[in-house]
Structures are given as C-alpha cells and as structure tokens.
Amino acid sequence: MTVTTATDRLDELLRRITGDEKHAPSAHSTLDVIWVLYDRVLRVGPDRVDDPDRDRFLLSKGHGPAAFYAVLAAKGFIPEEWLDDVAGPTSRLGHHPDRLLVPGVEIGSGSLGHGLGLGVGTALGLRAQGLTNPRVYVLVGDAELDEGSNHEAIAYAGATGLDTITAIVIDNQSTTHGWPGGIASRFHGWSSTTVDGRDHDAIERAVRSHEPGRPHVVVAVVQPKN
Amino acid sequence: MRDTFVDTATALLDDDPRTAVVLADISASAFQPAAHRHPDRVLNVGIREQLMVGVAGGLALTGLRPIVHSYATFVVDRAYEQIKLDIGHQGVGAILVSVGASYDGSTAGRTHMSPGDVALFDTVDGWTVHVPGHAGEVAPLLLAAAAHDEPVYIRLSTQHNAAPRPGTGLQTIKQGQRAAVIAVGPMLDPVLAATEGLDVTVAYTNTPRPFDVRGLRALGHHNVVMVEPYLAGTSSAVLAEALRDVPSRVLNLGVCRTDLHRYGSPKDHARWHGLDAEGLRRSISEFVN
C-alpha cells in the first residue's frame, strides 16, 4: 500500500467507526504511530495472534481506540463490519478495547496507568522463557503519565535495564499540570527520542533506535488536544 | 506459615519452570537463595505494589504462573484495581500469598492490618480463597494452586491451630444438636475452646471461597454460626444463598469494622474483637440459648 492509499483507506475505516464526515484522521492523536508500528515495525499478524514469538503491542491508553481499530481492520485482524457498531450491545469493539473480545488486542485497557506494568511483566515473562526475539511496545498518553502506577514501572525498568520494552508517549499536551523539563526526562535510565508524531519515517527511525542494556522511550509529539 | 510458603515456593521454582515469584521487598531476603538460582523468575520490583501485581498479570499473559507475595494490606488493599484489571479483566490468573492477616501486625498499627481482604475478593469473579489454619496445610494448597492457571489467594497468618487439617472441604470436628459453628482457618482452636461442653457441631474449613455449600447443607443445621478471622459478615451473603430455602438463623462473627487505633498483641485484638475463646463462648451461647 502506498502512503496515499493507506491514508485514504484508514480515513475510510475511521469514518466507518465515527460516522463523522468532518474530522480528518489527524483528529486521532495515535493514528500515525499505531499505523507505522503495524505497517513497518511489529512482527505480528492475524495469522499469529497466539504465537509466543510475536512482538507485543499494548495500548495502555485505551481511551479513544478508533485509530487502533481502524489499523486492526486494515491489517486484517478484525472484519471491517465490526467497525459499524462500536459499543453496540453485540459489538466486540467498545470505547475501550477488551482483549477477550478482539483478536490481536494484547490487553484490555481503559483505566489509565495499567499498560506499562503489564508490559514490564510481559517483557520479564518472555525473558524468563528464553524468548529473546519479541519486543514489547506500550503506548501511553502524556496525560496518562499523571497516574503514579506508570512511574513504578518506568523506574523499575530503567533501574534494571529492561531493554526489551519500548514506551511510546503520544504527547498532545493534554496533561493538566504539564511536564516541566519534558516527558523524556521522567524516564530515568531509558534511552529516548522525541519525534514529530505525524512523520512516519521519523516515527519508524525513533521506534527502531532502541539500544542494548536500556529500555527505550519515544515521545511522539502531535497537535495539542482541542 | 511464611517459612513453609518460602520453602514450598522455592521448591516449585526449582521443579516447575512455569512458576515465578514476584515480590515488593517483603520476604525478599528469604527468597535470596531462590533468586540466585532463578534470577529471571524471582522478581523483586522494590516497594511498588501496583507494579508487583501488574507484572504478575504480564507474566501470566506470557504463560507463566506468577506467585505474588506481600503483606495483605499491600498486595490486596493497595493493589485492588490491579487485581481487578491486570489479572481478572485480562482473563489470566495468579497466586497471591499474603502475610499480616487481619491484626497479625498489631504492634505496627492499623496501617499494617487488612481485615477486609477476603471481602474484596468477593467483589471480583473466580477467586479461590485459602485461609490455612496451620503451616502443615500451606504446602498442599500452594502446590495444588501452582498446577493450574486460575486465580488463587492464600492468606497466611501467625495465628494457627495446634494441628494441621489438610483438605479443602468442610470437615466436621465434633457433632452437636443446637447449632453448627463453622471455623475458618486459625479460628478453629479458639472455637473448640469456646464450645467445650456446648451441644453444637463444629466444622472446619481452610477454603472459604468457593464455600463448601454442599458440606454446610449436609451438616443439617438451621442455626449456623460463622467464625471468620477477617471482617465479620464477609460470608453472610454466601450463607444466605446457601440456606435460602431453609428457615435459618445465622450469626456472623469476625473482626469488627472499627479502626480501634490500638497496638498491643494479636491476642489483645482477638479479645477486643470478641474472637478469643471467652468472647466467642459469650456470643455463641447467647445465640443457641
């Protein structure tokens, strides 16, 4: 798929979810990052959702999952028809994703601050079983970082050099009190890259720039919320 | 009980590569030899209980069988939402093993007490709750739990009975006519002392969840006294359901809800909560007379 047709395709899928003709795909802060991950980075696929050796993508910020669902549909994890009745009484897709209902969804999320802990545990579990290929990617929001539970995971992963986990912070500047000094500086012991969260090549380079011995964080900056 | 737990979990780590122990500093030194042998499966996350349970959820998602351990108030009360979401909602299981039951940590004060832990497990689905009454009951419970993937809570205590009573169903200890007194875990010996000379049945269980409803009904009593070493009335809904088609009277004894703001020994607290032999005898006698 070329960039143009991929974007058109995602646009169409997103409209199918929202029924919204006015909002451009850019209204979805996570769209470009999730697309780049699934299109270029993650070693996953609809045919290997239970493969122990797959990469893991954990959407910690379960809120506003339309972009995630659109990408899952575009990549064949779920039928497109599922997008037509999100949060309906018989729908498998809700306003927060449920791993027991959606193939390819690694965690049920929505309550903020759970993905990094689950991600650290997943990375440790893979390591304990000698599964050295898979990498764990956790997507969080800048406001989500307000939750203290994130900082337990960030501090532990940094101190122990858990180098199979990558956190991606979508920074749409929606946190109430800001992060003076920057978000990346909160990730002590992690390598970090801050990028334009709309630039696909930059996102890919940043996500691939992890190094041995340290966890990696990518801060993907997008337009401020509202 | 804690020593037995550490020994059994250490043996499990040696024998079963699926098991992993997750700690938040509590008991970390006791697990040091195991950590030396299995650095990837003995994980001390530091004083971070939300992470401890989150990590357990992640380990379980990869197919491991996590054994999570801390004081009850930290592993249950503090990490309640992680128990609800990182384990329950993800559709995975874990074994949580607590110390510091109810007022075991009496000298440390209310901050180290957790009488409400078992009640919290009644708010989430599918948990088996074991409350061993003796160290000799701990190993079989833990070994059985390690062999499957369901969620299990094992509540260890410094209070214990004189003899172990392995098995998880309701066991009849003595027979009487006027009521059935159900003792959970370490409440058995105080109950036996309290009911000496009283014409009551005494039954014992170390597994209040799922409660042995069939065993209770088989006792054939319509007057039931429940004696639990945690929050009084924790099992009242379970008993009401179990006896719903039987005219019955139920007395629920256990730890009071009140924060006493007192230190002292576990024995003192048992007295203050009416859970020593004398207090129990008073309550039970009043109920059967």
Coordinates of C-alpha atoms in Angstrom, one line a residue:
Chain A
M1 CA 0.0 0.0 0.0
T2 CA 1.4 3.4 -0.8
V3 CA 1.3 6.2 1.8
T4 CA -1.5 8.0 0.0
T5 CA -3.8 4.9 -0.5
A6 CA -3.0 3.7 3.1
T7 CA -4.1 7.1 4.5
D8 CA -7.3 7.1 2.3
R9 CA -8.0 3.6 3.5
L10 CA -7.6 4.4 7.2
D11 CA -9.7 7.5 6.6
E12 CA -12.5 5.5 5.2
L13 CA -12.2 2.9 8.1
L14 CA -12.3 5.7 10.7
R15 CA -15.3 7.3 9.1
R16 CA -17.0 3.9 9.3
I17 CA -16.4 3.9 13.1
T18 CA -17.3 7.5 13.8
G19 CA -19.8 8.2 11.1
D20 CA -18.1 11.5 11.1
E21 CA -17.5 13.2 7.7
K22 CA -15.9 16.4 9.1
H23 CA -13.0 15.2 11.3
A24 CA -9.8 14.5 9.4
P25 CA -7.8 11.4 10.5
S26 CA -5.4 13.9 12.2
A27 CA -8.1 14.2 14.9
H28 CA -6.8 10.8 16.1
S29 CA -3.6 11.5 18.0
T30 CA -2.4 7.9 18.0
L31 CA -3.2 7.1 14.3
D32 CA 0.2 7.7 12.7
V33 CA 2.2 5.9 15.4
I34 CA -0.1 2.9 15.5
W35 CA -0.1 2.7 11.7
V36 CA 3.7 2.9 11.5
L37 CA 4.1 0.2 14.2
Y38 CA 1.7 -2.2 12.5
D39 CA 2.8 -1.4 8.9
R40 CA 6.6 -1.3 9.4
V41 CA 7.8 -2.5 12.8
L42 CA 5.7 -5.1 14.7
R43 CA 6.3 -8.7 13.9
V44 CA 2.7 -9.6 14.3
G45 CA -0.1 -10.6 12.0
P46 CA -3.7 -12.0 12.1
D47 CA -2.2 -15.5 11.5
R48 CA 0.0 -15.4 14.6
V49 CA -2.0 -13.7 17.3
D50 CA -1.1 -16.5 19.7
D51 CA 2.5 -17.0 18.5
P52 CA 4.8 -16.8 21.6
D53 CA 7.4 -15.3 19.4
R54 CA 5.4 -12.3 18.2
D55 CA 6.0 -8.8 19.2
R56 CA 3.5 -7.3 21.7
F57 CA 1.7 -4.0 21.3
L58 CA -0.1 -2.9 24.4
L59 CA -2.4 0.1 24.0
S60 CA -2.3 1.4 27.6
K61 CA -4.2 4.5 26.7
G62 CA -7.3 2.5 25.9
H63 CA -9.3 5.7 25.6
G64 CA -10.3 6.7 22.0
P65 CA -9.3 3.4 20.3
A66 CA -10.8 4.3 16.9
A67 CA -7.4 4.6 15.3
F68 CA -6.4 1.2 16.8
Y69 CA -9.5 -0.5 15.5
A70 CA -9.0 1.0 12.1
V71 CA -5.5 -0.2 11.9
L72 CA -6.5 -3.7 13.1
A73 CA -9.2 -3.8 10.4
A74 CA -6.8 -2.5 7.7
K75 CA -4.3 -5.2 8.7
G76 CA -6.9 -8.0 8.7
F77 CA -7.1 -8.7 12.4
I78 CA -10.8 -7.9 12.5
P79 CA -13.5 -7.8 9.9
E80 CA -14.3 -4.3 8.7
E81 CA -18.0 -4.8 9.5
W82 CA -17.1 -4.7 13.2
L83 CA -16.4 -1.0 12.8
D84 CA -20.0 -0.2 12.1
D85 CA -21.5 -0.7 15.5
V86 CA -18.8 0.3 18.0
A87 CA -20.0 0.0 21.6
G88 CA -23.3 -1.5 20.5
P89 CA -24.9 -4.3 22.5
T90 CA -23.5 -7.1 20.4
S91 CA -20.3 -5.3 19.4
R92 CA -16.9 -6.7 20.1
L93 CA -15.4 -3.2 19.9
G94 CA -16.1 -0.7 22.7
H95 CA -14.8 2.7 23.7
H96 CA -12.0 0.8 25.5
P97 CA -10.7 -2.4 23.9
D98 CA -11.1 -5.8 25.6
R99 CA -8.5 -8.4 24.8
L100 CA -11.0 -11.2 25.3
L101 CA -13.2 -9.8 22.5
V102 CA -10.7 -8.7 19.9
P103 CA -8.1 -10.8 18.1
G104 CA -4.7 -9.2 18.2
V105 CA -5.5 -7.0 21.2
E106 CA -2.9 -7.9 23.9
I107 CA -4.5 -6.1 26.9
G108 CA -7.9 -4.9 27.9
S109 CA -7.3 -1.2 28.8
G110 CA -9.2 2.0 29.6
S111 CA -8.4 2.7 33.2
L112 CA -5.1 4.7 32.8
G113 CA -1.8 3.5 34.1
H114 CA -2.0 -0.2 33.7
G115 CA -0.2 -0.9 30.4
L116 CA 3.4 -0.2 31.5
G117 CA 3.1 -2.6 34.5
L118 CA 1.6 -5.3 32.3
G119 CA 4.2 -4.5 29.6
V120 CA 7.1 -4.9 32.1
G121 CA 5.6 -8.2 33.3
T122 CA 5.2 -9.3 29.7
A123 CA 8.8 -8.5 28.9
L124 CA 10.0 -10.3 32.0
G125 CA 7.9 -13.3 31.2
L126 CA 9.3 -13.5 27.7
R127 CA 12.8 -13.2 29.0
A128 CA 12.2 -15.9 31.6
Q129 CA 11.2 -18.3 28.9
G130 CA 14.1 -17.6 26.7
L131 CA 12.0 -15.8 24.1
T132 CA 14.6 -13.2 23.1
N133 CA 13.1 -12.1 19.8
P134 CA 9.9 -10.4 20.8
R135 CA 9.8 -6.8 21.8
V136 CA 7.1 -5.2 23.9
Y137 CA 5.7 -1.8 22.8
V138 CA 3.5 0.1 25.2
L139 CA 1.6 3.2 24.0
V140 CA 0.7 5.7 26.7
G141 CA -0.6 9.3 26.6
D142 CA 1.1 12.3 28.1
A143 CA -1.9 12.9 30.5
E144 CA -1.9 9.2 31.4
L145 CA 1.5 9.7 32.9
D146 CA -0.2 11.6 35.7
E147 CA -1.0 8.2 37.1
G148 CA 1.6 7.1 39.7
S149 CA 1.5 3.5 38.7
N150 CA 3.3 4.4 35.4
H151 CA 6.2 5.7 37.4
E152 CA 6.6 2.5 39.3
A153 CA 7.1 0.7 36.0
I154 CA 9.3 3.4 34.5
A155 CA 11.6 3.5 37.5
Y156 CA 11.9 -0.3 37.7
A157 CA 12.5 -0.8 34.0
G158 CA 15.1 1.9 34.0
A159 CA 16.9 0.7 37.1
T160 CA 17.1 -2.9 35.9
G161 CA 17.9 -2.1 32.3
L162 CA 14.9 -4.0 30.9
D163 CA 15.9 -3.5 27.3
T164 CA 13.1 -5.4 25.5
I165 CA 10.4 -2.8 26.2
T166 CA 9.7 0.4 24.3
A167 CA 7.3 3.0 25.6
I168 CA 5.7 5.4 23.2
V169 CA 4.2 8.5 24.7
I170 CA 1.7 10.3 22.5
D171 CA 2.2 13.9 23.6
N172 CA -0.8 16.0 22.7
Q173 CA -0.1 18.3 25.6
S174 CA -3.3 17.2 27.4
T175 CA -1.9 16.8 30.9
T176 CA -3.4 19.3 33.3
H177 CA -0.2 20.4 35.0
G178 CA 2.3 19.8 32.3
W179 CA 5.6 18.0 32.5
P180 CA 8.1 20.8 33.2
G181 CA 11.5 19.7 32.0
G182 CA 9.9 17.4 29.3
I183 CA 8.4 14.0 29.3
A184 CA 11.6 12.1 28.3
S185 CA 13.4 13.3 31.4
R186 CA 10.8 11.3 33.5
F187 CA 12.2 8.1 32.1
H188 CA 15.4 7.8 34.1
G189 CA 17.7 5.1 32.8
W190 CA 15.9 4.9 29.4
S191 CA 17.2 5.9 26.1
S192 CA 14.8 8.4 24.5
T193 CA 13.9 10.0 21.2
T194 CA 11.4 12.8 20.7
V195 CA 9.8 13.0 17.3
D196 CA 7.0 14.5 15.2
G197 CA 4.1 12.1 15.9
R198 CA 2.9 12.6 12.3
D199 CA 6.1 11.9 10.4
H200 CA 6.1 8.3 9.5
D201 CA 9.7 7.9 8.7
A202 CA 10.8 9.8 11.8
I203 CA 8.5 7.6 13.9
E204 CA 9.9 4.4 12.4
R205 CA 13.5 5.6 13.0
A206 CA 12.7 6.5 16.6
V207 CA 11.0 3.3 17.4
R208 CA 13.9 1.3 15.9
S209 CA 16.6 3.3 17.8
H210 CA 16.5 1.2 21.0
E211 CA 19.9 0.0 22.2
P212 CA 21.1 -2.9 24.4
G213 CA 21.0 -2.5 28.1
R214 CA 18.3 0.1 28.4
P215 CA 14.6 0.4 27.8
H216 CA 13.6 2.9 25.2
V217 CA 11.0 5.7 25.1
V218 CA 9.7 7.6 22.1
V219 CA 7.9 10.8 22.7
A220 CA 5.7 11.4 19.7
V221 CA 4.5 15.0 19.7
V222 CA 1.2 15.8 17.9
Q223 CA -1.1 18.8 17.8
P224 CA -2.4 19.9 21.2
K225 CA -5.8 18.5 22.2
N226 CA -8.6 20.9 21.2
Chain B
M1 CA 3.4 -20.5 57.7
R2 CA 5.6 -17.9 56.0
D3 CA 8.7 -20.3 56.2
T4 CA 6.7 -23.1 54.8
F5 CA 5.5 -20.9 52.0
V6 CA 9.0 -19.8 51.1
D7 CA 10.3 -23.4 51.2
T8 CA 7.4 -24.6 49.0
A9 CA 7.7 -21.8 46.5
T10 CA 11.4 -22.2 46.3
A11 CA 11.0 -25.9 45.6
L12 CA 8.3 -25.0 42.9
L13 CA 10.8 -22.6 41.3
D14 CA 13.3 -25.5 41.1
D15 CA 10.8 -28.0 39.8
D16 CA 8.4 -26.1 37.6
P17 CA 9.8 -23.6 35.0
R18 CA 6.4 -22.1 34.6
T19 CA 6.4 -20.6 38.2
A20 CA 7.7 -17.2 39.0
V21 CA 7.7 -15.3 42.3
V22 CA 7.0 -11.5 42.3
L23 CA 7.9 -9.5 45.4
A24 CA 7.8 -5.9 46.6
D25 CA 10.7 -6.2 49.1
I26 CA 8.7 -8.1 51.7
S27 CA 10.3 -11.5 52.2
A28 CA 13.0 -10.7 49.6
S29 CA 15.8 -11.9 51.8
A30 CA 14.0 -15.2 52.4
F31 CA 13.9 -15.7 48.6
Q32 CA 17.5 -14.8 48.1
P33 CA 18.8 -18.4 47.5
A34 CA 16.0 -19.0 45.0
A35 CA 16.7 -15.6 43.3
H36 CA 20.3 -16.6 43.0
R37 CA 19.3 -19.8 41.1
H38 CA 16.5 -18.3 39.1
P39 CA 17.2 -14.6 38.6
D40 CA 14.6 -14.4 35.8
R41 CA 11.9 -16.0 37.9
V42 CA 12.3 -14.3 41.2
L43 CA 11.4 -10.7 40.6
N44 CA 11.6 -8.2 43.4
V45 CA 10.3 -4.9 42.0
G46 CA 11.1 -2.8 45.1
I47 CA 8.4 -1.2 47.1
R48 CA 6.0 -0.9 44.2
E49 CA 2.9 -3.0 44.8
Q50 CA 0.9 -1.7 41.8
L51 CA 3.7 -2.8 39.6
M52 CA 4.1 -6.1 41.5
V53 CA 0.5 -7.1 40.6
G54 CA 0.8 -5.6 37.1
V55 CA 4.0 -7.6 36.5
A56 CA 2.1 -10.7 37.6
G57 CA -0.6 -10.0 35.0
G58 CA 2.1 -9.6 32.3
L59 CA 3.9 -12.8 33.3
A60 CA 0.6 -14.7 33.2
L61 CA -0.1 -13.3 29.7
T62 CA 3.1 -14.9 28.5
G63 CA 2.0 -18.3 30.1
L64 CA 3.9 -18.2 33.4
R65 CA 2.3 -19.0 36.7
P66 CA 3.1 -16.0 39.0
I67 CA 3.2 -16.3 42.8
V68 CA 2.8 -12.8 44.2
H69 CA 3.6 -12.1 47.9
S70 CA 3.5 -9.3 50.4
Y71 CA 1.5 -8.1 53.4
A72 CA -2.2 -8.5 52.8
T73 CA -2.8 -4.7 53.1
F74 CA -0.2 -4.1 50.3
V75 CA -0.9 -6.9 47.9
V76 CA -4.7 -6.7 48.2
D77 CA -5.9 -3.4 49.6
R78 CA -3.4 -1.2 47.9
A79 CA -3.3 -3.1 44.6
Y80 CA -7.0 -3.8 44.4
E81 CA -7.5 -2.3 40.9
Q82 CA -4.5 -4.2 39.6
I83 CA -6.1 -7.4 40.9
K84 CA -9.4 -6.5 39.3
L85 CA -8.0 -5.3 35.9
D86 CA -4.4 -6.7 35.4
I87 CA -5.5 -10.2 36.4
G88 CA -9.2 -10.6 36.3
H89 CA -10.1 -8.4 33.3
Q90 CA -7.2 -9.8 31.3
G91 CA -8.6 -13.3 31.7
V92 CA -5.5 -14.6 33.4
G93 CA -4.8 -16.0 36.9
A94 CA -2.1 -15.6 39.6
I95 CA -1.5 -16.9 43.1
L96 CA -1.4 -14.1 45.7
V97 CA 0.1 -15.1 49.0
S98 CA -0.2 -12.7 51.9
V99 CA 1.2 -12.4 55.4
G100 CA 0.0 -10.0 58.0
A101 CA -3.6 -11.3 58.2
S102 CA -6.1 -9.1 60.0
Y103 CA -4.3 -8.0 63.2
D104 CA -1.2 -10.2 63.0
G105 CA 0.7 -6.9 62.6
S106 CA -1.0 -5.4 65.7
T107 CA 2.1 -3.7 67.0
A108 CA 2.6 -2.0 63.7
G109 CA -0.9 -0.5 63.9
R110 CA -3.8 -0.1 61.5
T111 CA -1.6 0.7 58.5
H112 CA -0.4 -2.9 58.6
M113 CA -3.8 -4.5 59.2
S114 CA -6.1 -5.9 56.5
P115 CA -9.3 -7.5 57.8
G116 CA -11.1 -6.6 54.6
D117 CA -9.1 -8.6 52.2
V118 CA -11.3 -11.6 51.8
A119 CA -14.3 -9.3 51.4
L120 CA -12.5 -7.6 48.5
F121 CA -12.1 -10.9 46.7
D122 CA -15.9 -11.3 46.9
T123 CA -16.1 -8.3 44.6
V124 CA -14.2 -10.0 41.7
D125 CA -15.0 -13.2 40.0
G126 CA -13.4 -16.6 40.1
W127 CA -11.0 -16.4 43.1
T128 CA -10.4 -19.4 45.3
V129 CA -9.5 -18.2 48.8
H130 CA -7.5 -20.4 51.2
V131 CA -7.1 -19.5 54.8
P132 CA -4.8 -22.2 56.2
G133 CA -5.1 -22.9 59.9
H134 CA -1.7 -24.4 60.3
A135 CA 1.7 -24.4 58.5
G136 CA 1.1 -28.0 57.5
E137 CA -1.8 -27.0 55.3
V138 CA 0.2 -24.5 53.3
A139 CA 2.3 -26.7 51.0
P140 CA -0.5 -28.8 49.6
L141 CA -2.6 -25.7 48.9
L142 CA 0.2 -23.9 47.2
L143 CA 1.3 -27.0 45.1
A144 CA -2.3 -27.5 44.0
A145 CA -2.6 -23.9 43.0
A146 CA 0.6 -23.9 41.0
A147 CA -0.7 -26.8 38.9
H148 CA -3.4 -24.7 37.2
D149 CA -4.0 -21.2 35.9
E150 CA -6.9 -19.9 37.9
P151 CA -6.8 -17.0 40.4
V152 CA -6.0 -18.1 44.0
Y153 CA -5.5 -16.1 47.2
I154 CA -3.7 -17.8 50.1
R155 CA -3.9 -15.9 53.4
L156 CA -1.1 -16.8 55.7
S157 CA -1.3 -15.9 59.4
T158 CA 0.9 -16.1 62.5
Q159 CA -2.3 -17.3 64.3
H160 CA -2.7 -21.1 63.9
N161 CA -4.3 -24.2 65.3
A162 CA -2.4 -26.9 67.2
A163 CA -2.7 -29.5 64.4
P164 CA -3.0 -29.3 60.6
R165 CA -6.2 -30.4 58.9
P166 CA -5.3 -30.8 55.2
G167 CA -8.2 -30.9 52.7
T168 CA -10.3 -28.0 51.5
G169 CA -13.9 -29.1 52.1
L170 CA -15.9 -28.5 55.3
Q171 CA -14.7 -31.0 57.9
T172 CA -16.8 -32.0 60.8
I173 CA -14.7 -31.8 64.0
K174 CA -17.5 -32.6 66.5
Q175 CA -21.2 -33.2 66.4
G176 CA -23.9 -31.4 68.4
Q177 CA -27.6 -30.6 68.2
R178 CA -28.2 -26.9 68.8
A179 CA -26.1 -25.2 66.0
A180 CA -23.3 -25.6 63.6
V181 CA -20.3 -23.5 64.3
I182 CA -18.1 -23.0 61.2
A183 CA -14.5 -22.1 62.0
V184 CA -12.3 -20.7 59.2
G185 CA -8.6 -21.3 59.4
P186 CA -6.9 -20.3 62.6
M187 CA -10.3 -19.7 64.3
L188 CA -10.7 -23.5 64.9
D189 CA -8.8 -23.8 68.2
P190 CA -10.5 -20.8 69.8
V191 CA -13.9 -22.1 68.6
L192 CA -13.2 -25.6 70.1
A193 CA -12.2 -24.0 73.4
A194 CA -15.2 -21.7 73.3
T195 CA -17.7 -24.5 72.6
E196 CA -16.4 -27.0 75.1
G197 CA -19.5 -28.5 76.8
L198 CA -21.8 -26.8 74.4
D199 CA -24.1 -29.1 72.4
V200 CA -23.0 -27.8 69.0
T201 CA -21.5 -29.1 65.8
V202 CA -18.1 -27.7 65.0
A203 CA -16.9 -27.8 61.4
Y204 CA -13.7 -26.5 59.9
T205 CA -12.6 -25.2 56.5
N206 CA -9.4 -23.5 55.2
T207 CA -11.2 -22.6 52.0
P208 CA -13.9 -20.1 52.4
R209 CA -14.1 -19.5 48.6
P210 CA -15.7 -21.2 46.9
F211 CA -17.5 -22.0 50.1
D212 CA -18.5 -25.7 50.6
V213 CA -22.2 -25.1 50.3
R214 CA -23.0 -28.8 49.9
G215 CA -20.9 -29.6 53.1
L216 CA -22.8 -26.9 55.0
R217 CA -26.2 -28.2 54.0
A218 CA -25.1 -31.8 54.8
L219 CA -24.5 -30.7 58.4
G220 CA -28.3 -30.4 58.6
H221 CA -28.3 -27.4 60.9
H222 CA -30.6 -24.4 60.6
N223 CA -28.8 -22.4 63.2
V224 CA -25.3 -21.5 61.9
V225 CA -22.5 -19.5 63.5
M226 CA -19.8 -18.4 61.1
V227 CA -16.5 -17.6 62.7
E228 CA -14.0 -15.9 60.4
P229 CA -10.6 -14.4 61.2
Y230 CA -11.3 -11.5 58.9
L231 CA -14.1 -8.9 58.6
A232 CA -17.3 -10.1 60.4
G233 CA -20.0 -10.9 58.0
T234 CA -17.8 -11.4 55.0
S235 CA -19.6 -14.7 54.3
S236 CA -23.1 -13.5 55.2
A237 CA -24.2 -13.3 51.6
V238 CA -22.7 -16.7 50.8
L239 CA -24.5 -18.3 53.8
A240 CA -27.8 -16.6 53.0
E241 CA -27.6 -18.0 49.5
A242 CA -26.6 -21.4 50.7
L243 CA -29.5 -21.6 53.1
R244 CA -32.1 -19.7 51.0
D245 CA -34.7 -22.5 51.0
V246 CA -34.2 -23.4 54.7
P247 CA -35.6 -21.5 57.6
S248 CA -32.4 -20.5 59.3
R249 CA -30.7 -18.2 61.8
V250 CA -27.1 -17.1 61.1
L251 CA -24.6 -15.4 63.4
N252 CA -21.6 -13.9 61.7
L253 CA -18.5 -13.4 64.0
G254 CA -15.3 -11.9 62.9
V255 CA -13.1 -8.8 63.0
C256 CA -15.1 -5.6 63.6
R257 CA -15.1 -2.8 61.1
T258 CA -13.9 -0.3 63.6
D259 CA -10.3 1.1 63.5
L260 CA -9.5 0.7 67.2
H261 CA -6.4 2.9 67.0
R262 CA -4.7 0.5 69.3
Y263 CA -1.5 -1.5 69.2
G264 CA -1.0 -4.5 71.6
S265 CA -0.7 -8.1 70.6
P266 CA -2.8 -10.2 68.3
K267 CA -4.2 -11.8 71.4
D268 CA -5.3 -8.4 72.7
H269 CA -7.0 -7.7 69.4
A270 CA -8.7 -11.1 69.4
R271 CA -10.1 -10.2 72.8
W272 CA -11.2 -6.7 71.7
H273 CA -13.0 -8.1 68.7
G274 CA -14.6 -10.9 70.7
L275 CA -12.7 -13.6 68.9
D276 CA -10.9 -15.1 71.9
A277 CA -12.4 -18.3 73.5
E278 CA -14.2 -16.2 76.1
G279 CA -15.8 -13.8 73.7
L280 CA -16.7 -16.5 71.3
R281 CA -18.4 -18.5 74.0
R282 CA -20.4 -15.5 75.1
S283 CA -21.7 -14.8 71.6
I284 CA -22.3 -18.5 70.7
S285 CA -24.1 -19.2 74.0
E286 CA -26.3 -16.3 73.6
F287 CA -27.2 -17.4 70.0
V288 CA -28.0 -21.0 70.9
N289 CA -29.9 -20.3 74.2

